[in-house]
């Protein structure tokens, strides 16, 4: 039996045959892809991921209501108490009595779950009300709620790139991975400007053909360093070069501004931003959204 070699594990979807090495003849021969070969292909990739130390094993936990930030960890049939400081529920809003009461009331009134996607069974009325409130919070025309911050950045930025032919997206070098992924998926041209560097942004805007649409994508509070974007300075440049502005306020909403609208509200700049992406406070118990106006 010649040794089996599976090719193209990084592009397994492209495999439609298995190439085997005939040791005696020293040549490769092909045969039809068999059902068992799928498992072999998948296991090859998994082995590689393990070898590279990239195989993820997620902690199995259940948060304890009334005992924040403690959770019960489940390991090999045993349980232990662990402290979770890395959750997004920074302010323990997930255990606030008003929040819990509102969730109980909603379940009593409408049952559990949404019953389906918006496309199929309609938008849940609570979400319609939530979107109206979020749009109002940021002084925008409308808002759209997504399932996570990652998805809201990814979906909005990739869509923008698709509906603005010839667009150039100018992205701060410290932007979150979800913004980078959205920009990549949109397949428009991209330029990275130095972190919070207005001079570099100005230089790069000046190099772009004025006939092309431009989007400046940045965050308000940067998650790793905690520093804050010069929002008015960026908006001044956007005005001068007719660029659209997109801000990620994930770490600003609920914390800054008289109504918790984020740094853009605190700085009186919300009306200068075209699209604001955020979360419902850093006690992130609900979903993520983008608001545009
Ligand atoms: C700046 C920023 N944007 C977006 C996200 C993605 O949010 P989520 O965790 O809801 O997917 C994060 C995650 O923490 C973030 O720090």
GROMACS .gro file of C-alpha atoms and ligand atoms in nm:
model
  309
    1UNK     CA    1   0.000   0.000   0.000
    2UNK     CA    2   0.168   0.327  -0.102
    3UNK     CA    3   0.192   0.600   0.164
    4UNK     CA    4  -0.096   0.844   0.162
    5UNK     CA    5  -0.017   1.211   0.123
    6UNK     CA    6  -0.294   1.466   0.137
    7UNK     CA    7  -0.216   1.792  -0.035
    8UNK     CA    8  -0.350   2.140   0.017
    9UNK     CA    9  -0.469   2.113   0.375
   10UNK     CA   10  -0.477   2.493   0.400
   11UNK     CA   11  -0.719   2.496   0.107
   12UNK     CA   12  -0.905   2.175   0.177
   13UNK     CA   13  -1.211   2.297  -0.016
   14UNK     CA   14  -1.002   2.289  -0.330
   15UNK     CA   15  -0.920   1.920  -0.293
   16UNK     CA   16  -1.107   1.694  -0.529
   17UNK     CA   17  -0.865   1.408  -0.543
   18UNK     CA   18  -0.606   1.238  -0.329
   19UNK     CA   19  -0.256   1.211  -0.455
   20UNK     CA   20  -0.059   0.913  -0.334
   21UNK     CA   21   0.304   0.834  -0.369
   22UNK     CA   22   0.391   0.506  -0.536
   23UNK     CA   23   0.724   0.439  -0.365
   24UNK     CA   24   0.830   0.163  -0.603
   25UNK     CA   25   0.767   0.362  -0.916
   26UNK     CA   26   0.862   0.693  -0.747
   27UNK     CA   27   0.562   0.862  -0.908
   28UNK     CA   28   0.242   1.017  -0.779
   29UNK     CA   29  -0.089   0.861  -0.868
   30UNK     CA   30  -0.434   1.007  -0.811
   31UNK     CA   31  -0.752   0.839  -0.698
   32UNK     CA   32  -1.104   0.959  -0.622
   33UNK     CA   33  -1.160   1.145  -0.296
   34UNK     CA   34  -1.327   0.898  -0.057
   35UNK     CA   35  -1.550   0.978   0.241
   36UNK     CA   36  -1.280   0.873   0.489
   37UNK     CA   37  -1.045   1.127   0.333
   38UNK     CA   38  -1.248   1.418   0.475
   39UNK     CA   39  -1.166   1.314   0.830
   40UNK     CA   40  -0.801   1.266   0.734
   41UNK     CA   41  -0.786   1.613   0.582
   42UNK     CA   42  -0.950   1.772   0.886
   43UNK     CA   43  -0.727   1.584   1.130
   44UNK     CA   44  -0.419   1.691   0.940
   45UNK     CA   45  -0.517   2.053   0.987
   46UNK     CA   46  -0.605   2.001   1.354
   47UNK     CA   47  -0.267   1.833   1.419
   48UNK     CA   48  -0.093   2.127   1.256
   49UNK     CA   49  -0.291   2.378   1.465
   50UNK     CA   50  -0.200   2.183   1.782
   51UNK     CA   51   0.165   2.170   1.679
   52UNK     CA   52   0.166   2.547   1.634
   53UNK     CA   53   0.008   2.593   1.979
   54UNK     CA   54  -0.303   2.754   1.827
   55UNK     CA   55  -0.560   2.492   1.934
   56UNK     CA   56  -0.814   2.666   2.156
   57UNK     CA   57  -0.957   2.497   2.464
   58UNK     CA   58  -1.218   2.727   2.615
   59UNK     CA   59  -1.281   2.751   2.988
   60UNK     CA   60  -1.616   2.594   3.080
   61UNK     CA   61  -1.774   2.836   3.327
   62UNK     CA   62  -2.105   2.952   3.472
   63UNK     CA   63  -2.123   3.298   3.628
   64UNK     CA   64  -2.271   3.315   3.979
   65UNK     CA   65  -2.554   3.566   4.012
   66UNK     CA   66  -2.512   3.770   4.333
   67UNK     CA   67  -2.144   3.682   4.361
   68UNK     CA   68  -1.978   3.900   4.094
   69UNK     CA   69  -1.715   3.846   3.956
   70UNK     CA   70  -1.708   3.483   4.069
   71UNK     CA   71  -1.795   3.196   3.837
   72UNK     CA   72  -1.803   2.819   3.869
   73UNK     CA   73  -1.550   2.643   3.653
   74UNK     CA   74  -1.614   2.290   3.526
   75UNK     CA   75  -1.305   2.077   3.468
   76UNK     CA   76  -1.306   1.698   3.416
   77UNK     CA   77  -1.616   1.645   3.628
   78UNK     CA   78  -1.487   1.875   3.906
   79UNK     CA   79  -1.600   2.228   3.987
   80UNK     CA   80  -1.409   2.518   4.136
   81UNK     CA   81  -1.475   2.888   4.199
   82UNK     CA   82  -1.285   3.130   3.974
   83UNK     CA   83  -1.266   3.508   3.957
   84UNK     CA   84  -1.337   3.648   3.611
   85UNK     CA   85  -1.192   3.995   3.559
   86UNK     CA   86  -1.178   3.965   3.182
   87UNK     CA   87  -1.551   3.959   3.104
   88UNK     CA   88  -1.707   4.251   2.920
   89UNK     CA   89  -1.963   4.294   3.196
   90UNK     CA   90  -1.729   4.543   3.365
   91UNK     CA   91  -1.995   4.717   3.570
   92UNK     CA   92  -2.186   4.402   3.665
   93UNK     CA   93  -2.490   4.537   3.480
   94UNK     CA   94  -2.577   4.178   3.391
   95UNK     CA   95  -2.682   4.132   3.754
   96UNK     CA   96  -2.847   4.469   3.811
   97UNK     CA   97  -3.197   4.415   3.957
   98UNK     CA   98  -3.358   4.652   3.702
   99UNK     CA   99  -3.198   4.467   3.413
  100UNK     CA  100  -3.297   4.126   3.546
  101UNK     CA  101  -3.654   4.244   3.616
  102UNK     CA  102  -3.687   4.386   3.264
  103UNK     CA  103  -3.564   4.058   3.114
  104UNK     CA  104  -3.808   3.856   3.324
  105UNK     CA  105  -4.092   4.089   3.222
  106UNK     CA  106  -4.002   4.056   2.853
  107UNK     CA  107  -3.998   3.676   2.876
  108UNK     CA  108  -4.335   3.675   3.054
  109UNK     CA  109  -4.479   3.897   2.783
  110UNK     CA  110  -4.322   3.759   2.466
  111UNK     CA  111  -4.166   3.424   2.556
  112UNK     CA  112  -3.801   3.325   2.511
  113UNK     CA  113  -3.608   3.383   2.190
  114UNK     CA  114  -3.693   3.600   1.893
  115UNK     CA  115  -3.868   3.326   1.698
  116UNK     CA  116  -3.641   3.371   1.397
  117UNK     CA  117  -3.433   3.622   1.207
  118UNK     CA  118  -3.567   3.959   1.100
  119UNK     CA  119  -3.584   3.831   0.742
  120UNK     CA  120  -3.811   3.544   0.833
  121UNK     CA  121  -4.035   3.636   1.121
  122UNK     CA  122  -3.999   4.011   1.162
  123UNK     CA  123  -3.800   4.232   1.395
  124UNK     CA  124  -3.873   4.189   1.764
  125UNK     CA  125  -4.048   4.503   1.885
  126UNK     CA  126  -3.805   4.542   2.175
  127UNK     CA  127  -3.526   4.573   1.920
  128UNK     CA  128  -3.717   4.836   1.724
  129UNK     CA  129  -3.751   5.038   2.045
  130UNK     CA  130  -3.387   4.980   2.134
  131UNK     CA  131  -3.269   5.095   1.792
  132UNK     CA  132  -3.477   5.413   1.817
  133UNK     CA  133  -3.328   5.485   2.161
  134UNK     CA  134  -2.973   5.426   2.038
  135UNK     CA  135  -3.021   5.652   1.736
  136UNK     CA  136  -3.150   5.919   1.974
  137UNK     CA  137  -2.855   5.869   2.211
  138UNK     CA  138  -2.614   5.962   1.932
  139UNK     CA  139  -2.840   6.211   1.753
  140UNK     CA  140  -2.860   5.990   1.443
  141UNK     CA  141  -3.137   5.899   1.201
  142UNK     CA  142  -3.134   5.527   1.270
  143UNK     CA  143  -2.948   5.244   1.436
  144UNK     CA  144  -2.909   4.874   1.366
  145UNK     CA  145  -2.844   4.615   1.636
  146UNK     CA  146  -2.604   4.328   1.563
  147UNK     CA  147  -2.513   4.019   1.759
  148UNK     CA  148  -2.164   4.137   1.860
  149UNK     CA  149  -1.927   4.429   1.825
  150UNK     CA  150  -1.708   4.220   1.600
  151UNK     CA  151  -1.996   4.156   1.361
  152UNK     CA  152  -2.117   4.517   1.362
  153UNK     CA  153  -1.774   4.650   1.262
  154UNK     CA  154  -1.718   4.374   1.012
  155UNK     CA  155  -2.061   4.407   0.847
  156UNK     CA  156  -2.074   4.786   0.838
  157UNK     CA  157  -1.722   4.849   0.708
  158UNK     CA  158  -1.734   4.575   0.446
  159UNK     CA  159  -2.074   4.699   0.325
  160UNK     CA  160  -1.950   5.058   0.305
  161UNK     CA  161  -1.662   4.949   0.087
  162UNK     CA  162  -1.899   4.764  -0.144
  163UNK     CA  163  -2.147   5.049  -0.187
  164UNK     CA  164  -1.881   5.313  -0.245
  165UNK     CA  165  -1.702   5.209  -0.565
  166UNK     CA  166  -1.339   5.323  -0.572
  167UNK     CA  167  -1.338   5.395  -0.197
  168UNK     CA  168  -1.019   5.434   0.002
  169UNK     CA  169  -1.053   5.350   0.370
  170UNK     CA  170  -0.805   5.525   0.596
  171UNK     CA  171  -0.764   5.315   0.908
  172UNK     CA  172  -0.581   5.402   1.231
  173UNK     CA  173  -0.298   5.154   1.284
  174UNK     CA  174  -0.433   5.058   1.628
  175UNK     CA  175  -0.786   4.978   1.510
  176UNK     CA  176  -0.953   4.666   1.649
  177UNK     CA  177  -0.929   4.338   1.454
  178UNK     CA  178  -1.300   4.352   1.367
  179UNK     CA  179  -1.252   4.682   1.183
  180UNK     CA  180  -0.949   4.546   1.001
  181UNK     CA  181  -1.146   4.237   0.900
  182UNK     CA  182  -1.442   4.443   0.774
  183UNK     CA  183  -1.213   4.662   0.568
  184UNK     CA  184  -1.038   4.355   0.427
  185UNK     CA  185  -1.365   4.187   0.333
  186UNK     CA  186  -1.491   4.501   0.159
  187UNK     CA  187  -1.196   4.469  -0.083
  188UNK     CA  188  -1.165   4.842  -0.128
  189UNK     CA  189  -0.830   5.019  -0.114
  190UNK     CA  190  -0.694   5.071   0.235
  191UNK     CA  191  -0.437   5.304   0.385
  192UNK     CA  192  -0.309   5.276   0.742
  193UNK     CA  193  -0.232   5.604   0.916
  194UNK     CA  194  -0.009   5.634   1.220
  195UNK     CA  195  -0.194   5.604   1.549
  196UNK     CA  196  -0.380   5.929   1.634
  197UNK     CA  197  -0.141   6.115   1.402
  198UNK     CA  198  -0.326   6.401   1.232
  199UNK     CA  199  -0.025   6.505   1.025
  200UNK     CA  200   0.009   6.157   0.877
  201UNK     CA  201  -0.365   6.138   0.811
  202UNK     CA  202  -0.357   6.477   0.641
  203UNK     CA  203  -0.062   6.375   0.426
  204UNK     CA  204  -0.232   6.055   0.317
  205UNK     CA  205  -0.566   6.224   0.244
  206UNK     CA  206  -0.378   6.474   0.029
  207UNK     CA  207  -0.229   6.190  -0.177
  208UNK     CA  208  -0.568   6.044  -0.272
  209UNK     CA  209  -0.739   6.148  -0.593
  210UNK     CA  210  -1.016   6.391  -0.483
  211UNK     CA  211  -1.261   6.214  -0.714
  212UNK     CA  212  -1.244   5.900  -0.495
  213UNK     CA  213  -1.469   5.848  -0.191
  214UNK     CA  214  -1.280   5.824   0.137
  215UNK     CA  215  -1.374   5.683   0.478
  216UNK     CA  216  -1.170   5.754   0.793
  217UNK     CA  217  -1.215   5.466   1.039
  218UNK     CA  218  -1.094   5.505   1.397
  219UNK     CA  219  -1.177   5.436   1.763
  220UNK     CA  220  -1.261   5.685   2.036
  221UNK     CA  221  -1.089   5.507   2.329
  222UNK     CA  222  -0.827   5.256   2.221
  223UNK     CA  223  -0.862   4.932   2.409
  224UNK     CA  224  -0.497   4.840   2.459
  225UNK     CA  225  -0.350   5.178   2.562
  226UNK     CA  226  -0.664   5.360   2.677
  227UNK     CA  227  -0.568   5.671   2.482
  228UNK     CA  228  -0.826   5.887   2.307
  229UNK     CA  229  -0.860   5.998   1.946
  230UNK     CA  230  -0.846   6.368   1.848
  231UNK     CA  231  -1.201   6.349   1.714
  232UNK     CA  232  -1.244   6.715   1.619
  233UNK     CA  233  -0.905   6.718   1.446
  234UNK     CA  234  -1.000   6.410   1.243
  235UNK     CA  235  -1.339   6.562   1.156
  236UNK     CA  236  -1.169   6.887   1.046
  237UNK     CA  237  -0.962   6.683   0.801
  238UNK     CA  238  -1.269   6.487   0.693
  239UNK     CA  239  -1.445   6.816   0.616
  240UNK     CA  240  -1.147   6.950   0.425
  241UNK     CA  241  -1.102   6.636   0.215
  242UNK     CA  242  -1.473   6.541   0.189
  243UNK     CA  243  -1.422   6.212   0.370
  244UNK     CA  244  -1.680   6.011   0.561
  245UNK     CA  245  -1.611   5.934   0.929
  246UNK     CA  246  -1.660   5.602   1.112
  247UNK     CA  247  -1.589   5.571   1.483
  248UNK     CA  248  -1.579   5.269   1.714
  249UNK     CA  249  -1.713   5.386   2.053
  250UNK     CA  250  -1.711   5.039   2.213
  251UNK     CA  251  -1.509   5.165   2.510
  252UNK     CA  252  -1.678   5.503   2.531
  253UNK     CA  253  -2.054   5.446   2.528
  254UNK     CA  254  -2.209   5.444   2.875
  255UNK     CA  255  -1.894   5.588   3.029
  256UNK     CA  256  -1.838   5.932   2.873
  257UNK     CA  257  -2.070   6.217   2.775
  258UNK     CA  258  -2.366   6.366   2.964
  259UNK     CA  259  -2.601   6.092   2.839
  260UNK     CA  260  -2.336   5.822   2.799
  261UNK     CA  261  -2.308   5.876   2.424
  262UNK     CA  262  -1.930   5.825   2.443
  263UNK     CA  263  -1.628   6.044   2.375
  264UNK     CA  264  -1.794   6.187   2.064
  265UNK     CA  265  -2.078   6.318   2.283
  266UNK     CA  266  -1.840   6.437   2.556
  267UNK     CA  267  -1.641   6.635   2.301
  268UNK     CA  268  -1.952   6.771   2.125
  269UNK     CA  269  -1.846   6.590   1.807
  270UNK     CA  270  -2.120   6.328   1.757
  271UNK     CA  271  -2.291   6.531   1.486
  272UNK     CA  272  -1.962   6.544   1.296
  273UNK     CA  273  -1.935   6.163   1.279
  274UNK     CA  274  -2.127   5.983   1.005
  275UNK     CA  275  -2.137   5.636   1.162
  276UNK     CA  276  -2.096   5.548   1.528
  277UNK     CA  277  -2.045   5.187   1.634
  278UNK     CA  278  -2.075   5.102   2.000
  279UNK     CA  279  -2.202   4.884   2.279
  280UNK     CA  280  -2.460   4.932   2.549
  281UNK     CA  281  -2.224   5.060   2.817
  282UNK     CA  282  -1.911   4.883   2.913
  283UNK     CA  283  -2.146   4.673   3.121
  284UNK     CA  284  -2.196   4.501   2.788
  285UNK     CA  285  -2.492   4.281   2.850
  286UNK     CA  286  -2.679   4.340   2.530
  287UNK     CA  287  -2.582   4.351   2.170
  288UNK     CA  288  -2.371   4.579   1.958
  289UNK     CA  289  -2.494   4.835   1.712
  290UNK     CA  290  -2.406   5.086   1.447
  291UNK     CA  291  -2.591   5.415   1.432
  292UNK     CA  292  -2.583   5.629   1.120
  293UNK     CA  293  -2.726   5.964   1.025
  294LIG     C1  294  -1.256   4.853   2.019
  294LIG     C2  295  -1.335   4.726   2.004
  294LIG     N1  296  -1.421   4.714   1.901
  294LIG     C3  297  -1.493   4.599   1.883
  294LIG     C4  298  -1.480   4.493   1.971
  294LIG     C5  299  -1.558   4.367   1.945
  294LIG     O1  300  -1.662   4.357   2.035
  294LIG     P1  301  -1.727   4.212   2.076
  294LIG     O2  302  -1.646   4.160   2.187
  294LIG     O3  303  -1.867   4.245   2.115
  294LIG     O4  304  -1.727   4.125   1.954
  294LIG     C6  305  -1.392   4.502   2.080
  294LIG     C7  306  -1.380   4.389   2.174
  294LIG     O5  307  -1.358   4.402   2.288
  294LIG     C8  308  -1.317   4.621   2.097
  294LIG     O6  309  -1.231   4.634   2.198
   0.00000   0.00000   0.00000
